[in-house]
mmCIF file of C-alpha atoms and ligand atoms in Angstrom:
data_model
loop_
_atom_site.group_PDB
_atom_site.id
_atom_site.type_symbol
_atom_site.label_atom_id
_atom_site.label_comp_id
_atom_site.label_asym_id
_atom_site.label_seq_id
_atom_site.Cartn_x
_atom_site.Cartn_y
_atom_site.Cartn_z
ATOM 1 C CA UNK A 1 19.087 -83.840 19.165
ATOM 2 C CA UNK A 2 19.375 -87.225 21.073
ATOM 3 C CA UNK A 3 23.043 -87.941 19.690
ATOM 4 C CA UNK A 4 23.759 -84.309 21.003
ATOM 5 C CA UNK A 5 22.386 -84.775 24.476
ATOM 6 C CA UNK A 6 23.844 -88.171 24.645
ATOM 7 C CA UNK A 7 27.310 -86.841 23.422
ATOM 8 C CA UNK A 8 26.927 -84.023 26.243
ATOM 9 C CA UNK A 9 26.305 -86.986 28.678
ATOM 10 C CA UNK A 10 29.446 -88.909 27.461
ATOM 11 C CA UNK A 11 31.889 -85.566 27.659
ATOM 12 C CA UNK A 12 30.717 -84.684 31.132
ATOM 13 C CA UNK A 13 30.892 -88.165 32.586
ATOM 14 C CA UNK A 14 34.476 -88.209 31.214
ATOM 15 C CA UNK A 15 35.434 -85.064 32.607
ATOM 16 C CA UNK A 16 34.013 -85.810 36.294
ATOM 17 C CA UNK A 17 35.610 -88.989 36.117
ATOM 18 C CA UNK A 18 38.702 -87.628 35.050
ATOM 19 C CA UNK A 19 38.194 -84.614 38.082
ATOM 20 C CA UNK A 20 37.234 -87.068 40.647
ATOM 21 C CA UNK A 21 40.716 -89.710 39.609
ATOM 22 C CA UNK A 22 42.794 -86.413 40.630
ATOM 23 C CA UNK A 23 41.220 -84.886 43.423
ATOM 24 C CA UNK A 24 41.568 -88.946 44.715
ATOM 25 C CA UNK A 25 44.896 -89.655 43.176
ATOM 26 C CA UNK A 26 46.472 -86.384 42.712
ATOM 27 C CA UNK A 27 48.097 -84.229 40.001
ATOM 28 C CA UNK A 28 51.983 -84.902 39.238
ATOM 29 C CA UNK A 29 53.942 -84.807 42.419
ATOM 30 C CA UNK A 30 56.656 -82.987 43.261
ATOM 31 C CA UNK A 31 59.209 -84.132 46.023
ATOM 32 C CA UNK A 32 61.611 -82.039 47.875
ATOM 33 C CA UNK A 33 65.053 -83.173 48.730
ATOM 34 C CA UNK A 34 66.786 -80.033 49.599
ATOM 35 C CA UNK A 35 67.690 -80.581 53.653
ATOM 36 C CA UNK A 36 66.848 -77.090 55.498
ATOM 37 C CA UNK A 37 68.498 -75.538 57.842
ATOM 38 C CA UNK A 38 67.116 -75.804 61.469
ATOM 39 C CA UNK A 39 68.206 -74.894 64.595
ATOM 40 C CA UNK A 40 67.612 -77.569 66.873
ATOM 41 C CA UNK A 41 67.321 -76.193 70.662
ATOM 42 C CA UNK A 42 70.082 -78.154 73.020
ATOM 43 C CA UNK A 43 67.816 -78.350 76.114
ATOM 44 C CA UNK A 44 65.357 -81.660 76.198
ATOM 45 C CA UNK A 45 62.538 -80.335 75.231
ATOM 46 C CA UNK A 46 59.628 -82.211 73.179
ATOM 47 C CA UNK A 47 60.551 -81.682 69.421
ATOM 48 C CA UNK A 48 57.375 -81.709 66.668
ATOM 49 C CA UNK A 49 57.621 -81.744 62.952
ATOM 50 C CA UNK A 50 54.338 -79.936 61.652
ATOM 51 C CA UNK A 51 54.200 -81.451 58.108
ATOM 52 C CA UNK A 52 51.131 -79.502 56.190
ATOM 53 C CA UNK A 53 52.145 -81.123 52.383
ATOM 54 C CA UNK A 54 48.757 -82.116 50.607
ATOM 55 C CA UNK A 55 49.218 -83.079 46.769
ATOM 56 C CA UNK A 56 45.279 -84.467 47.272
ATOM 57 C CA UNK A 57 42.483 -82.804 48.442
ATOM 58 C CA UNK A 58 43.522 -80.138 50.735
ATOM 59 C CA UNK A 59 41.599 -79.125 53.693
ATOM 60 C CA UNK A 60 43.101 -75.302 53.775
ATOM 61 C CA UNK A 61 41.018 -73.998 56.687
ATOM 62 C CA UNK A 62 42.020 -76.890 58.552
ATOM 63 C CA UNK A 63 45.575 -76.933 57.767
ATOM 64 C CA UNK A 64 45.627 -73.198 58.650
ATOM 65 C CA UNK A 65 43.695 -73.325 61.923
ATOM 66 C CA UNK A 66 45.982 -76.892 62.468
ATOM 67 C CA UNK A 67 49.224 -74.507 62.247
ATOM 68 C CA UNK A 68 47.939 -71.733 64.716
ATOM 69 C CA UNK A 69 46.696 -74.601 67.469
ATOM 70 C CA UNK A 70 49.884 -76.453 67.037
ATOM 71 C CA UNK A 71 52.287 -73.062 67.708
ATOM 72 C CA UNK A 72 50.372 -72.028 70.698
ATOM 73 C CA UNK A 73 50.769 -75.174 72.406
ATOM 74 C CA UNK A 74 54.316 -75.425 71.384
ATOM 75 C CA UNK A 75 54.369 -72.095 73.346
ATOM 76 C CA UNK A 76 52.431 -73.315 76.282
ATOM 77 C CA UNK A 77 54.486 -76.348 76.757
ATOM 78 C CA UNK A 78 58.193 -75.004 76.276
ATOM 79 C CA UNK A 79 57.770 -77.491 72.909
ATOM 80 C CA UNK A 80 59.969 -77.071 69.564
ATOM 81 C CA UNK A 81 57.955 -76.488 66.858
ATOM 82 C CA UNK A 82 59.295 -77.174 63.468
ATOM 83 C CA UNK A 83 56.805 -76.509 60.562
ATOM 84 C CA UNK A 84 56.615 -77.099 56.776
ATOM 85 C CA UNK A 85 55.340 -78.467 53.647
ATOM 86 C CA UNK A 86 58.361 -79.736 52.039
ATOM 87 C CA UNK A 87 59.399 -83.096 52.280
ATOM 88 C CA UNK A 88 63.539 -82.614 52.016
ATOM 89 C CA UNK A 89 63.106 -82.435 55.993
ATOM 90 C CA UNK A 90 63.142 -86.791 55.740
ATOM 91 C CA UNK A 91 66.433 -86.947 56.139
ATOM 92 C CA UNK A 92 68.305 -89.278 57.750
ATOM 93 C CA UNK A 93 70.234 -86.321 60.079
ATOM 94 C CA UNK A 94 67.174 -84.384 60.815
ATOM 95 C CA UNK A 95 64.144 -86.616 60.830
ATOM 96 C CA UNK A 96 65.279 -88.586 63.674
ATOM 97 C CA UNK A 97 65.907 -85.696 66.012
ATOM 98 C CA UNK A 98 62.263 -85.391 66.405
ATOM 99 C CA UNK A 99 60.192 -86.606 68.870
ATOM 100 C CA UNK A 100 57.011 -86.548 66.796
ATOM 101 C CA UNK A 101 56.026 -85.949 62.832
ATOM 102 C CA UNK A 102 52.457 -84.521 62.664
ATOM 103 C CA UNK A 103 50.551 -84.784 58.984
ATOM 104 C CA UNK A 104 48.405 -81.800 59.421
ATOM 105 C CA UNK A 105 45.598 -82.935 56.712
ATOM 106 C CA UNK A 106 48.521 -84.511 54.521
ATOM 107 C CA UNK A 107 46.909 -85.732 51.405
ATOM 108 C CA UNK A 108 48.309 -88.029 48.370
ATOM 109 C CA UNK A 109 51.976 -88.570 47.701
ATOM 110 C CA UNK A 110 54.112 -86.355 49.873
ATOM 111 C CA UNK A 111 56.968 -88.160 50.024
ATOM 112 C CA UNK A 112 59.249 -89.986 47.796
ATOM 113 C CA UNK A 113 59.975 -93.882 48.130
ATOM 114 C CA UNK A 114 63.396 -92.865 50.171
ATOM 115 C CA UNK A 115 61.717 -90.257 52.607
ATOM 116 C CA UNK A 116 58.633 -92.691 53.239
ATOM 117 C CA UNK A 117 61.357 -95.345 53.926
ATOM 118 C CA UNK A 118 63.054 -93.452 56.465
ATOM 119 C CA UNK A 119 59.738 -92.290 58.200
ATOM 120 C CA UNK A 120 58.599 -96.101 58.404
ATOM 121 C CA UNK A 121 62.284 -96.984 60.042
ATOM 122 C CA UNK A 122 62.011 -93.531 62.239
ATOM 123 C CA UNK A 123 58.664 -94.725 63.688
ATOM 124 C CA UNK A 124 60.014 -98.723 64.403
ATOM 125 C CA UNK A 125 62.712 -97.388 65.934
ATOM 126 C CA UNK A 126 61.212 -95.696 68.550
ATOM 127 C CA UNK A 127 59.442 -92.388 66.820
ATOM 128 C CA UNK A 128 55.880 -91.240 66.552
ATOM 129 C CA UNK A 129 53.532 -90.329 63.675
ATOM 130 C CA UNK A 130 50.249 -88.446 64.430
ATOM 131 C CA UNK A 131 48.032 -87.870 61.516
ATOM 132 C CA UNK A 132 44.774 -85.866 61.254
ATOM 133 C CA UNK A 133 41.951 -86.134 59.319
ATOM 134 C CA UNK A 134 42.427 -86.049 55.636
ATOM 135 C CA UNK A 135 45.817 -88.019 56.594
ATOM 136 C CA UNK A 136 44.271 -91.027 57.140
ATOM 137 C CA UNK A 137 42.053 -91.047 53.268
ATOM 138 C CA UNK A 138 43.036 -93.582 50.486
ATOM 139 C CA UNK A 139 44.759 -90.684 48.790
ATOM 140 C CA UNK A 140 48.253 -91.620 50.229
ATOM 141 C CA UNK A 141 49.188 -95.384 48.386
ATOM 142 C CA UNK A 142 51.592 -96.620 50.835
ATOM 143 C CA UNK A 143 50.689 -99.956 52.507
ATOM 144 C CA UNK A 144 53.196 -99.558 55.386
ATOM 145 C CA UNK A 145 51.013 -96.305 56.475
ATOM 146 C CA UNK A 146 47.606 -97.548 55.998
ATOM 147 C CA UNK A 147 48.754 -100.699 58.231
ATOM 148 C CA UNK A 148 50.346 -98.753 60.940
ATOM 149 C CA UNK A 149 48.816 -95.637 60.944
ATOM 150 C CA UNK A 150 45.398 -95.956 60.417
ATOM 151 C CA UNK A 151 44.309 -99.747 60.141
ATOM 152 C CA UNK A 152 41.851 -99.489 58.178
ATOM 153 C CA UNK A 153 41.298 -98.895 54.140
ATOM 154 C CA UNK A 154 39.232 -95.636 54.127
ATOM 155 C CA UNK A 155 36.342 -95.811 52.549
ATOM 156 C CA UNK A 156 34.849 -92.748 51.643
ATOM 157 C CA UNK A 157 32.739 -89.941 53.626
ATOM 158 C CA UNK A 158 28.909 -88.976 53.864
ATOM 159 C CA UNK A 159 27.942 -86.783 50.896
ATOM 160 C CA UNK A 160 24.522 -86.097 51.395
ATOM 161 C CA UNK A 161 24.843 -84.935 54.761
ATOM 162 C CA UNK A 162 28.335 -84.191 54.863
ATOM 163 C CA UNK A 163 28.978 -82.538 58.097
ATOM 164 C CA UNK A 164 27.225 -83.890 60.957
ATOM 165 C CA UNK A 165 27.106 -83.144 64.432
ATOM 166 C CA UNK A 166 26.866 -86.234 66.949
ATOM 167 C CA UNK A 167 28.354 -86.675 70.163
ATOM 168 C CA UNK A 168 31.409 -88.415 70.899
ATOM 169 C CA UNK A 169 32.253 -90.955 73.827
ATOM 170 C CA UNK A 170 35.834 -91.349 75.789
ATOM 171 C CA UNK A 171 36.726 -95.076 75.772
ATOM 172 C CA UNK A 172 37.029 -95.811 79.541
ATOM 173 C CA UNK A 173 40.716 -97.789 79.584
ATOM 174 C CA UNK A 174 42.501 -95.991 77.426
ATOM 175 C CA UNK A 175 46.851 -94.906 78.396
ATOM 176 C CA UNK A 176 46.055 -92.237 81.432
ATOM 177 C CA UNK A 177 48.466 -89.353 79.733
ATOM 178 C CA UNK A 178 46.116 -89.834 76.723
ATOM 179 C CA UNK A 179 43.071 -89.775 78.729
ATOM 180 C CA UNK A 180 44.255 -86.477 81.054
ATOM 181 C CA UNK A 181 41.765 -83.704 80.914
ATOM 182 C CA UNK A 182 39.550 -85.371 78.198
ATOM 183 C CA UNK A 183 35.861 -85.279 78.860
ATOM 184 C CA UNK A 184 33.486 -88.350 78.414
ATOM 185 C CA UNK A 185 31.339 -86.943 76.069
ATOM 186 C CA UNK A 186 31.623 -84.044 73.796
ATOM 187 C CA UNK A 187 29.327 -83.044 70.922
ATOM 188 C CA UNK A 188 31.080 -81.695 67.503
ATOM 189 C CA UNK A 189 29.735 -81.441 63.731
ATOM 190 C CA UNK A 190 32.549 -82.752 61.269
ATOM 191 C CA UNK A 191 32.806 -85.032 58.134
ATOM 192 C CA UNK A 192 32.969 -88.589 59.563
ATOM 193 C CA UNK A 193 35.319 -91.132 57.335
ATOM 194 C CA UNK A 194 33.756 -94.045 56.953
ATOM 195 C CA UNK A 195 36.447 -97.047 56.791
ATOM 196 C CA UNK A 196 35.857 -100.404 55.346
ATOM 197 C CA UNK A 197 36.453 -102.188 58.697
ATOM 198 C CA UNK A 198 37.429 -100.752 62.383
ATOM 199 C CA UNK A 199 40.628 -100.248 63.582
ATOM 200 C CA UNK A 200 40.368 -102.178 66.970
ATOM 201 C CA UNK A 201 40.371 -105.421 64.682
ATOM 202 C CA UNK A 202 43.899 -104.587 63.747
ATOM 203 C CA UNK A 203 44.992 -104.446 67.667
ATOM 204 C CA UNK A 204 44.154 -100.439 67.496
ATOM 205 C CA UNK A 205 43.568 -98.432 70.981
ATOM 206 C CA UNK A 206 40.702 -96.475 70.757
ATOM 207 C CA UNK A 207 40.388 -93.241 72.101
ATOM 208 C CA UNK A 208 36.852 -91.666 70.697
ATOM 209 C CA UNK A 209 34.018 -93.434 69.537
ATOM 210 C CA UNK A 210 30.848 -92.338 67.833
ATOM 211 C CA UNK A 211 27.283 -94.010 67.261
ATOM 212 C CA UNK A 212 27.985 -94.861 63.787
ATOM 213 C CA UNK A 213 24.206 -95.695 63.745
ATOM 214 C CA UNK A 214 23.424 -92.183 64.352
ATOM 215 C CA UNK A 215 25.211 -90.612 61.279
ATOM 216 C CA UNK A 216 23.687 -91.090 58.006
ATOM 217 C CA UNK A 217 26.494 -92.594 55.813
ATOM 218 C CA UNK A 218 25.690 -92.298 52.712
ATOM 219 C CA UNK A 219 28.499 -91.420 50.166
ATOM 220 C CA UNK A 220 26.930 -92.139 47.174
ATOM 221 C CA UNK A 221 24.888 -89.461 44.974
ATOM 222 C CA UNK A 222 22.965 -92.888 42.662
ATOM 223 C CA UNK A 223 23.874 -96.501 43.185
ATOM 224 C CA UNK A 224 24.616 -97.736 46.745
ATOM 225 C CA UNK A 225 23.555 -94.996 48.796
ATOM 226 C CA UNK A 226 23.534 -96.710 52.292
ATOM 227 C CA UNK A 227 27.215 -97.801 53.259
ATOM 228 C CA UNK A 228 28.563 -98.078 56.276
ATOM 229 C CA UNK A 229 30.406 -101.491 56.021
ATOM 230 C CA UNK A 230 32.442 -102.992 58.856
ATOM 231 C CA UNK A 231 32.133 -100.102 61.031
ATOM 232 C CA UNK A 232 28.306 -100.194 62.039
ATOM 233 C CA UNK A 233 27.498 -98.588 66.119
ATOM 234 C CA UNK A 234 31.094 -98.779 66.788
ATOM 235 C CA UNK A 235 32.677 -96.359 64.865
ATOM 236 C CA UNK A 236 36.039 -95.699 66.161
ATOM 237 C CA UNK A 237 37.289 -91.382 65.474
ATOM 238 C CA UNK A 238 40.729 -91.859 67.503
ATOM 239 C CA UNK A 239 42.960 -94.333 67.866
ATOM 240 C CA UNK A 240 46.754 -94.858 68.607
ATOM 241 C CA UNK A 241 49.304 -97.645 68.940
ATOM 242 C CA UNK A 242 52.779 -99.275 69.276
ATOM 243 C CA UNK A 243 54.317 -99.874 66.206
ATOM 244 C CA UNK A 244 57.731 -101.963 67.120
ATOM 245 C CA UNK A 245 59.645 -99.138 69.355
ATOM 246 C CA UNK A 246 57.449 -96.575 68.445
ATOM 247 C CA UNK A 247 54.492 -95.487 68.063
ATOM 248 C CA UNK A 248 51.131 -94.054 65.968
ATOM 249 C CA UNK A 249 47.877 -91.918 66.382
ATOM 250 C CA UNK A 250 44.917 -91.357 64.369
ATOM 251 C CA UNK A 251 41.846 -89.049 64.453
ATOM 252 C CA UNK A 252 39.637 -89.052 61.627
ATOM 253 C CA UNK A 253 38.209 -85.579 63.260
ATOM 254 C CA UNK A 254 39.153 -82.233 61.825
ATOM 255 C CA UNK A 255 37.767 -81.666 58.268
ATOM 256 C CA UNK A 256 37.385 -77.678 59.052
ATOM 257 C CA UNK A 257 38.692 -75.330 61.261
ATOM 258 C CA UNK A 258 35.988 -75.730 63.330
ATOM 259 C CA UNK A 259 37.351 -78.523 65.000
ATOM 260 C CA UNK A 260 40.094 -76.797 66.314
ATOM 261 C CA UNK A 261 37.741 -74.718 68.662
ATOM 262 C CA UNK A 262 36.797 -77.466 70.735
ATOM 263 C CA UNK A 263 39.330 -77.766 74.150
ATOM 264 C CA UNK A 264 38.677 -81.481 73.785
ATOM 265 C CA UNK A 265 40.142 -82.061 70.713
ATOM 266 C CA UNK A 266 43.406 -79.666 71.442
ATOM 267 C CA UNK A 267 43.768 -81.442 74.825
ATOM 268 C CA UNK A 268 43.554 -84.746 72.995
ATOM 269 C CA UNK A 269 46.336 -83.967 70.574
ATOM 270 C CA UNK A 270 48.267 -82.111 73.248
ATOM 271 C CA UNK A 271 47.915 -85.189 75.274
ATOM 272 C CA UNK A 272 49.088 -87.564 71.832
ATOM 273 C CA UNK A 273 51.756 -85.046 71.624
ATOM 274 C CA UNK A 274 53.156 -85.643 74.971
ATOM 275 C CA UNK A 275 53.179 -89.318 74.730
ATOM 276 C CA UNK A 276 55.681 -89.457 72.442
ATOM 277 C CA UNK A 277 58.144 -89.493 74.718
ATOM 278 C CA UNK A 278 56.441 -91.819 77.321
HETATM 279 ZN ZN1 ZN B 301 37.613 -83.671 54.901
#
């Protein structure tokens, strides 16, 4: 009876381990290289490429509600919207024609080593890369986009209490266009990352703040249940930056649709939007 129980034990172990190594790592990838066809407008007009690929976890509410925010500002602001979850659109014709690349909850490998290359050499030279939420986990394994885009190694995200609401405070001098029409304070329940150091250390502009000391962290169902590492009180939700000619932006906010309810955090990506060709 033991040797059964303990057998059980062993099997299940193995298969959650196995379970949690692909949700984190992903199942075999597959890359697109076929270059679409797209009908770029001819007047100057801000162009966005909403990329939605997840081969990780994949935040499908989100994603949706991500795609529906994203057209109607596109409408509201005269912006071309291009949107997709193939990769063959990092090409070295196409990609450059935008004025911003948006990973809409992009999890694990989306791209192949080629694509990533030209995205990295798209941003240096003068592009912009906005990523949301699940974009900025450890699913993704490329060292040029943890650096530049989010500056910090993720670290994982409260399990116990895994969506909570806190409120979240405007740093004061913070780029004016990114500040326009952004309130001070806003309150908003979502799944906070938790990152094993903050951004600002790596020359990162923050944008929103919470009280990291007013979350409960813990990601952990046994062992080390209270983590919260090098983030502590000051725990950074928005950030941006110059990379070279270009530039990046981060939020961490946006696990579920619900996000994309709040005016504050539309405004705020409408405003990151806009930037890109500041
Ligand atoms: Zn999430």
């Amino acid at each position: 009876m033991a040797w059964t129980v303990f057998s059980l034990f062993i099997a299940l172990v193995f298969i959650g381990g196995f379970l949690i190594y692909k949700v984190k790592y992903g199942f075999p990838v597959r890359f697109e290289t076929l270059i679409p066809e797209i009908e770029f407008p001819k007047e100057r007009k801000i162009k966005v490429l909403l990329f939605s690929k997840t081969t990780g976890f994949r935040h499908d509410a989100s994603i949706d509600a991500g795609k529906k925010a994203f057209s109607e500002m596109a409408v509201k602001n005269d912006w071309f919207l291009y949107e997709t979850e193939a990769g063959g659109v990092f090409n070295e014709e196409q990609l450059p024609k935008f004025d911003v690349v948006i990973f809409n909850n992009s999890t694990g490998r989306v791209l192949n080593d080629e694509q990533q290359q030209l995205l990295e050499n798209y941003v240096e030279e003068g592009g912009m890369l906005l990523g949301i939420h699940g974009a900025g986990d450890d699913s993704h394994r490329w060292d040029w986009y943890e650096e530049n885009l989010i500056g910090a190694k993720f670290s994982h995200h409260p399990i116990k209490n895994q969506i909570q609401e806190t409120d979240l405070f405007l740093e004061p001098d913070i780029s004016p266009s990114l500040k326009k029409g952004l309130p001070d304070t806003w309150a908003h329940a979502d799944e906070w990352y938790v990152f094993f150091s903050n951004p600002r250390i790596q020359g990162f502009r923050i944008v929103y703040t919470i009280d990291g000391e007013k979350i409960d962290p813990d990601g952990n169902f046994f062992l080390i249940r209270s983590k919260n590492f090098g983030m502590g009180k000051d725990h950074p939700v928005a950030w941006y930056k110059n990379i070279v000619k270009g530039k990046t932006f981060y939020t961490s906010i946006g696990h579920d649709a619900s996000a994309w309810e709040h005016d504050a955090f539309i405004q705020m990506l409408e405003n990151a939007v806009k930037w890109s060709v500041e």
